[in-house]
Amino acid sequence: MTKRCFSLALKTTIPVFLGYIACGIAFGLVLVNAGYPWWLSPLMSIVIFAGAAQFAAIPLFVAGTPLYIILLTELLLNIRHIVYGLPLISQFKKCGKRTPYLIFALSDETFSLLTTTEVPEDVSMPDFFATIAVLDQIYWVAGSTIGAVAGMLIPFDMTGVDFSLTALFAVLTVDQTMKFFKKDKISEQSL
């Protein structure tokens, strides 16, 4: 990976950084507030890395839900990721040893970036995709760790915190819609 690849990926992921830090903090706060140890937050964020699934797991854990029900719920909640992978099959085939991680790290936000960002000709597509995916996961792990540690040290009123993931989806939808219409306007002007 080149410095240019890293700096482009870093610039591309700024909206995800802002959202994942905020939502990750919310996840960490909710998890610790539910009575779980702070270290479970970064562990879940590294091993699972699926915000909606992580948020959904907390009340299931608290309720003592059987493991098979939790697994089925998580599968149904994240089945959309199979559909997400379809438009990226040809690109992922070119990514070699990075492909398994790219499949694992294909969150809603990462999918959005990989499908709407043009890779410059002088940048390796596999490196660019992998850097975006790694940065996005780092943001999520950092946010969830910050939230869990803060929740352990400082008492918080948790009212409304679990809404943060919905807010992130709304912000990213607006951002991607604006990019789409901006490209469409440029295309019309060139005709």
PDB file of C-alpha atoms in Angstrom:
ATOM      1  CA  MET A   1       0.000   0.000   0.000  1.00  0.00           C
ATOM      2  CA  THR A   2       1.282   3.433  -0.927  1.00  0.00           C
ATOM      3  CA  LYS A   3       0.976   6.688   1.021  1.00  0.00           C
ATOM      4  CA  ARG A   4      -1.358   7.959  -1.705  1.00  0.00           C
ATOM      5  CA  CYS A   5      -3.604   4.916  -1.309  1.00  0.00           C
ATOM      6  CA  PHE A   6      -3.729   5.394   2.463  1.00  0.00           C
ATOM      7  CA  SER A   7      -4.412   9.135   2.273  1.00  0.00           C
ATOM      8  CA  LEU A   8      -7.196   8.637  -0.314  1.00  0.00           C
ATOM      9  CA  ALA A   9      -8.783   5.884   1.780  1.00  0.00           C
ATOM     10  CA  LEU A  10      -8.496   8.031   4.895  1.00  0.00           C
ATOM     11  CA  LYS A  11     -10.192  10.954   3.127  1.00  0.00           C
ATOM     12  CA  THR A  12     -12.884   8.658   1.715  1.00  0.00           C
ATOM     13  CA  THR A  13     -13.696   7.193   5.129  1.00  0.00           C
ATOM     14  CA  ILE A  14     -14.085  10.488   7.040  1.00  0.00           C
ATOM     15  CA  PRO A  15     -17.932  10.281   7.041  1.00  0.00           C
ATOM     16  CA  VAL A  16     -17.735   6.712   8.350  1.00  0.00           C
ATOM     17  CA  PHE A  17     -15.175   7.786  10.959  1.00  0.00           C
ATOM     18  CA  LEU A  18     -17.555  10.421  12.295  1.00  0.00           C
ATOM     19  CA  GLY A  19     -20.478   8.005  12.369  1.00  0.00           C
ATOM     20  CA  TYR A  20     -18.618   4.981  13.700  1.00  0.00           C
ATOM     21  CA  ILE A  21     -16.944   6.871  16.518  1.00  0.00           C
ATOM     22  CA  ALA A  22     -20.328   8.227  17.644  1.00  0.00           C
ATOM     23  CA  CYS A  23     -22.224   4.951  17.188  1.00  0.00           C
ATOM     24  CA  GLY A  24     -19.356   2.897  18.606  1.00  0.00           C
ATOM     25  CA  ILE A  25     -19.366   5.071  21.721  1.00  0.00           C
ATOM     26  CA  ALA A  26     -23.121   4.507  21.986  1.00  0.00           C
ATOM     27  CA  PHE A  27     -22.632   0.745  21.664  1.00  0.00           C
ATOM     28  CA  GLY A  28     -19.962   0.685  24.353  1.00  0.00           C
ATOM     29  CA  LEU A  29     -22.146   2.763  26.682  1.00  0.00           C
ATOM     30  CA  VAL A  30     -25.199   0.544  26.123  1.00  0.00           C
ATOM     31  CA  LEU A  31     -23.191  -2.652  26.648  1.00  0.00           C
ATOM     32  CA  VAL A  32     -21.573  -1.492  29.901  1.00  0.00           C
ATOM     33  CA  ASN A  33     -24.884  -0.041  31.102  1.00  0.00           C
ATOM     34  CA  ALA A  34     -26.416  -3.505  30.588  1.00  0.00           C
ATOM     35  CA  GLY A  35     -23.910  -4.835  33.128  1.00  0.00           C
ATOM     36  CA  TYR A  36     -21.228  -6.333  30.895  1.00  0.00           C
ATOM     37  CA  PRO A  37     -17.465  -5.737  31.293  1.00  0.00           C
ATOM     38  CA  TRP A  38     -15.862  -2.957  29.195  1.00  0.00           C
ATOM     39  CA  TRP A  39     -13.538  -5.367  27.345  1.00  0.00           C
ATOM     40  CA  LEU A  40     -16.486  -7.195  25.784  1.00  0.00           C
ATOM     41  CA  SER A  41     -17.194  -4.110  23.659  1.00  0.00           C
ATOM     42  CA  PRO A  42     -13.912  -4.054  21.693  1.00  0.00           C
ATOM     43  CA  LEU A  43     -13.899  -7.869  21.569  1.00  0.00           C
ATOM     44  CA  MET A  44     -17.348  -7.950  19.956  1.00  0.00           C
ATOM     45  CA  SER A  45     -16.304  -5.144  17.603  1.00  0.00           C
ATOM     46  CA  ILE A  46     -13.254  -7.100  16.445  1.00  0.00           C
ATOM     47  CA  VAL A  47     -14.901 -10.530  16.162  1.00  0.00           C
ATOM     48  CA  ILE A  48     -18.430  -9.608  15.041  1.00  0.00           C
ATOM     49  CA  PHE A  49     -18.032  -6.118  13.489  1.00  0.00           C
ATOM     50  CA  ALA A  50     -21.711  -5.663  12.732  1.00  0.00           C
ATOM     51  CA  GLY A  51     -23.163  -2.681  14.573  1.00  0.00           C
ATOM     52  CA  ALA A  52     -26.832  -3.591  14.262  1.00  0.00           C
ATOM     53  CA  ALA A  53     -26.082  -7.176  15.295  1.00  0.00           C
ATOM     54  CA  GLN A  54     -24.030  -6.000  18.245  1.00  0.00           C
ATOM     55  CA  PHE A  55     -26.767  -3.634  19.444  1.00  0.00           C
ATOM     56  CA  ALA A  56     -29.391  -6.376  18.962  1.00  0.00           C
ATOM     57  CA  ALA A  57     -27.316  -8.914  20.901  1.00  0.00           C
ATOM     58  CA  ILE A  58     -27.362  -6.891  24.122  1.00  0.00           C
ATOM     59  CA  PRO A  59     -31.064  -7.253  25.008  1.00  0.00           C
ATOM     60  CA  LEU A  60     -30.917 -10.886  23.891  1.00  0.00           C
ATOM     61  CA  PHE A  61     -28.013 -11.516  26.280  1.00  0.00           C
ATOM     62  CA  VAL A  62     -29.769  -9.642  29.105  1.00  0.00           C
ATOM     63  CA  ALA A  63     -32.964 -11.668  28.596  1.00  0.00           C
ATOM     64  CA  GLY A  64     -31.014 -14.943  28.788  1.00  0.00           C
ATOM     65  CA  THR A  65     -32.101 -15.908  25.272  1.00  0.00           C
ATOM     66  CA  PRO A  66     -30.869 -19.354  24.196  1.00  0.00           C
ATOM     67  CA  LEU A  67     -27.759 -19.281  21.993  1.00  0.00           C
ATOM     68  CA  TYR A  68     -29.497 -20.827  18.970  1.00  0.00           C
ATOM     69  CA  ILE A  69     -32.137 -18.047  19.026  1.00  0.00           C
ATOM     70  CA  ILE A  70     -29.403 -15.382  19.268  1.00  0.00           C
ATOM     71  CA  LEU A  71     -27.541 -16.948  16.334  1.00  0.00           C
ATOM     72  CA  LEU A  72     -30.721 -17.194  14.241  1.00  0.00           C
ATOM     73  CA  THR A  73     -31.621 -13.575  15.035  1.00  0.00           C
ATOM     74  CA  GLU A  74     -28.141 -12.382  14.116  1.00  0.00           C
ATOM     75  CA  LEU A  75     -28.244 -14.380  10.862  1.00  0.00           C
ATOM     76  CA  LEU A  76     -31.608 -12.925   9.858  1.00  0.00           C
ATOM     77  CA  LEU A  77     -30.517  -9.425  10.805  1.00  0.00           C
ATOM     78  CA  ASN A  78     -27.356  -9.653   8.693  1.00  0.00           C
ATOM     79  CA  ILE A  79     -28.620 -11.709   5.735  1.00  0.00           C
ATOM     80  CA  ARG A  80     -28.554  -8.481   3.714  1.00  0.00           C
ATOM     81  CA  HIS A  81     -24.775  -8.776   3.581  1.00  0.00           C
ATOM     82  CA  ILE A  82     -25.154 -11.661   1.128  1.00  0.00           C
ATOM     83  CA  VAL A  83     -26.941  -9.286  -1.239  1.00  0.00           C
ATOM     84  CA  TYR A  84     -24.271  -6.635  -0.600  1.00  0.00           C
ATOM     85  CA  GLY A  85     -21.579  -8.985  -1.796  1.00  0.00           C
ATOM     86  CA  LEU A  86     -23.146  -9.626  -5.184  1.00  0.00           C
ATOM     87  CA  PRO A  87     -22.162  -6.347  -6.887  1.00  0.00           C
ATOM     88  CA  LEU A  88     -18.623  -6.730  -5.540  1.00  0.00           C
ATOM     89  CA  ILE A  89     -17.924 -10.304  -6.682  1.00  0.00           C
ATOM     90  CA  SER A  90     -15.766  -9.349  -9.669  1.00  0.00           C
ATOM     91  CA  GLN A  91     -13.773  -6.761  -7.681  1.00  0.00           C
ATOM     92  CA  PHE A  92     -13.260  -9.113  -4.728  1.00  0.00           C
ATOM     93  CA  LYS A  93     -11.984 -11.841  -7.074  1.00  0.00           C
ATOM     94  CA  LYS A  94      -9.102  -9.498  -7.906  1.00  0.00           C
ATOM     95  CA  CYS A  95      -8.230  -8.937  -4.236  1.00  0.00           C
ATOM     96  CA  GLY A  96      -6.451 -12.252  -3.621  1.00  0.00           C
ATOM     97  CA  LYS A  97      -5.583 -12.918   0.013  1.00  0.00           C
ATOM     98  CA  ARG A  98      -7.539  -9.826   1.128  1.00  0.00           C
ATOM     99  CA  THR A  99     -10.862 -11.298  -0.061  1.00  0.00           C
ATOM    100  CA  PRO A 100     -11.828 -13.175   3.150  1.00  0.00           C
ATOM    101  CA  TYR A 101     -11.293 -10.048   5.250  1.00  0.00           C
ATOM    102  CA  LEU A 102     -13.164  -7.865   2.744  1.00  0.00           C
ATOM    103  CA  ILE A 103     -16.125 -10.252   2.930  1.00  0.00           C
ATOM    104  CA  PHE A 104     -16.015 -10.218   6.744  1.00  0.00           C
ATOM    105  CA  ALA A 105     -15.689  -6.415   6.931  1.00  0.00           C
ATOM    106  CA  LEU A 106     -18.467  -5.625   4.451  1.00  0.00           C
ATOM    107  CA  SER A 107     -20.610  -3.438   6.682  1.00  0.00           C
ATOM    108  CA  ASP A 108     -23.370  -1.228   5.297  1.00  0.00           C
ATOM    109  CA  GLU A 109     -21.088   1.789   5.338  1.00  0.00           C
ATOM    110  CA  THR A 110     -18.093  -0.005   3.821  1.00  0.00           C
ATOM    111  CA  PHE A 111     -20.323  -1.350   1.044  1.00  0.00           C
ATOM    112  CA  SER A 112     -21.529   2.179   0.383  1.00  0.00           C
ATOM    113  CA  LEU A 113     -17.970   3.471   0.048  1.00  0.00           C
ATOM    114  CA  LEU A 114     -16.722   0.567  -2.084  1.00  0.00           C
ATOM    115  CA  THR A 115     -19.580   0.887  -4.546  1.00  0.00           C
ATOM    116  CA  THR A 116     -19.661   4.672  -4.897  1.00  0.00           C
ATOM    117  CA  THR A 117     -15.992   5.668  -4.770  1.00  0.00           C
ATOM    118  CA  GLU A 118     -13.948   5.526  -7.950  1.00  0.00           C
ATOM    119  CA  VAL A 119     -10.498   4.043  -7.458  1.00  0.00           C
ATOM    120  CA  PRO A 120      -7.890   6.266  -9.125  1.00  0.00           C
ATOM    121  CA  GLU A 121      -5.891   4.556 -11.867  1.00  0.00           C
ATOM    122  CA  ASP A 122      -2.607   5.010 -10.006  1.00  0.00           C
ATOM    123  CA  VAL A 123      -3.914   3.242  -6.880  1.00  0.00           C
ATOM    124  CA  SER A 124      -4.205  -0.519  -6.416  1.00  0.00           C
ATOM    125  CA  MET A 125      -7.896  -1.447  -6.117  1.00  0.00           C
ATOM    126  CA  PRO A 126      -7.230  -4.366  -3.705  1.00  0.00           C
ATOM    127  CA  ASP A 127      -5.098  -2.122  -1.474  1.00  0.00           C
ATOM    128  CA  PHE A 128      -7.660   0.693  -1.605  1.00  0.00           C
ATOM    129  CA  PHE A 129     -10.577  -1.614  -0.738  1.00  0.00           C
ATOM    130  CA  ALA A 130      -8.635  -3.297   2.070  1.00  0.00           C
ATOM    131  CA  THR A 131      -7.509   0.026   3.530  1.00  0.00           C
ATOM    132  CA  ILE A 132     -11.083   1.339   3.562  1.00  0.00           C
ATOM    133  CA  ALA A 133     -12.312  -1.838   5.270  1.00  0.00           C
ATOM    134  CA  VAL A 134      -9.532  -1.825   7.882  1.00  0.00           C
ATOM    135  CA  LEU A 135      -9.990   1.883   8.650  1.00  0.00           C
ATOM    136  CA  ASP A 136     -13.741   1.434   9.035  1.00  0.00           C
ATOM    137  CA  GLN A 137     -13.250  -1.420  11.493  1.00  0.00           C
ATOM    138  CA  ILE A 138     -10.606   0.534  13.428  1.00  0.00           C
ATOM    139  CA  TYR A 139     -13.068   3.415  13.785  1.00  0.00           C
ATOM    140  CA  TRP A 140     -15.772   1.079  15.096  1.00  0.00           C
ATOM    141  CA  VAL A 141     -13.438  -0.683  17.553  1.00  0.00           C
ATOM    142  CA  ALA A 142     -12.067   2.665  18.784  1.00  0.00           C
ATOM    143  CA  GLY A 143     -15.534   4.130  19.286  1.00  0.00           C
ATOM    144  CA  SER A 144     -16.877   1.066  21.083  1.00  0.00           C
ATOM    145  CA  THR A 145     -13.815   0.965  23.342  1.00  0.00           C
ATOM    146  CA  ILE A 146     -14.106   4.664  24.186  1.00  0.00           C
ATOM    147  CA  GLY A 147     -17.806   4.233  24.961  1.00  0.00           C
ATOM    148  CA  ALA A 148     -17.273   1.161  27.125  1.00  0.00           C
ATOM    149  CA  VAL A 149     -14.450   2.738  29.145  1.00  0.00           C
ATOM    150  CA  ALA A 150     -16.414   5.987  29.521  1.00  0.00           C
ATOM    151  CA  GLY A 151     -19.505   4.028  30.565  1.00  0.00           C
ATOM    152  CA  MET A 152     -17.483   2.224  33.183  1.00  0.00           C
ATOM    153  CA  LEU A 153     -15.987   5.437  34.597  1.00  0.00           C
ATOM    154  CA  ILE A 154     -18.803   7.976  34.203  1.00  0.00           C
ATOM    155  CA  PRO A 155     -22.514   7.407  34.919  1.00  0.00           C
ATOM    156  CA  PHE A 156     -24.654   8.213  31.853  1.00  0.00           C
ATOM    157  CA  ASP A 157     -28.349   8.711  31.216  1.00  0.00           C
ATOM    158  CA  MET A 158     -28.828   6.216  28.374  1.00  0.00           C
ATOM    159  CA  THR A 159     -32.112   7.679  27.097  1.00  0.00           C
ATOM    160  CA  GLY A 160     -31.993   7.770  23.297  1.00  0.00           C
ATOM    161  CA  VAL A 161     -28.434   6.463  22.928  1.00  0.00           C
ATOM    162  CA  ASP A 162     -29.593   3.295  21.157  1.00  0.00           C
ATOM    163  CA  PHE A 163     -31.032   5.510  18.362  1.00  0.00           C
ATOM    164  CA  SER A 164     -27.505   6.418  17.201  1.00  0.00           C
ATOM    165  CA  LEU A 165     -27.252   3.597  14.649  1.00  0.00           C
ATOM    166  CA  THR A 166     -30.461   4.743  12.947  1.00  0.00           C
ATOM    167  CA  ALA A 167     -29.096   8.286  12.878  1.00  0.00           C
ATOM    168  CA  LEU A 168     -25.872   7.048  11.231  1.00  0.00           C
ATOM    169  CA  PHE A 169     -27.846   5.310   8.460  1.00  0.00           C
ATOM    170  CA  ALA A 170     -29.791   8.526   7.859  1.00  0.00           C
ATOM    171  CA  VAL A 171     -26.630  10.652   7.634  1.00  0.00           C
ATOM    172  CA  LEU A 172     -24.934   8.226   5.238  1.00  0.00           C
ATOM    173  CA  THR A 173     -28.058   8.004   3.082  1.00  0.00           C
ATOM    174  CA  VAL A 174     -28.151  11.785   2.733  1.00  0.00           C
ATOM    175  CA  ASP A 175     -24.400  11.881   1.954  1.00  0.00           C
ATOM    176  CA  GLN A 176     -24.653   9.181  -0.722  1.00  0.00           C
ATOM    177  CA  THR A 177     -27.777  10.770  -2.234  1.00  0.00           C
ATOM    178  CA  MET A 178     -26.012  14.112  -2.498  1.00  0.00           C
ATOM    179  CA  LYS A 179     -23.019  12.433  -4.198  1.00  0.00           C
ATOM    180  CA  PHE A 180     -25.357  10.648  -6.619  1.00  0.00           C
ATOM    181  CA  PHE A 181     -27.156  13.833  -7.655  1.00  0.00           C
ATOM    182  CA  LYS A 182     -23.874  15.713  -7.916  1.00  0.00           C
ATOM    183  CA  LYS A 183     -22.523  13.059 -10.340  1.00  0.00           C
ATOM    184  CA  ASP A 184     -25.830  13.062 -12.230  1.00  0.00           C
ATOM    185  CA  LYS A 185     -25.686  16.870 -12.580  1.00  0.00           C
ATOM    186  CA  ILE A 186     -22.109  16.678 -13.878  1.00  0.00           C
ATOM    187  CA  SER A 187     -23.173  14.020 -16.407  1.00  0.00           C
ATOM    188  CA  GLU A 188     -26.036  16.200 -17.660  1.00  0.00           C
ATOM    189  CA  GLN A 189     -23.723  19.198 -18.080  1.00  0.00           C
ATOM    190  CA  SER A 190     -21.268  17.203 -20.164  1.00  0.00           C
ATOM    191  CA  LEU A 191     -24.024  16.165 -22.612  1.00  0.00           C
TER     192      LEU A 191
END
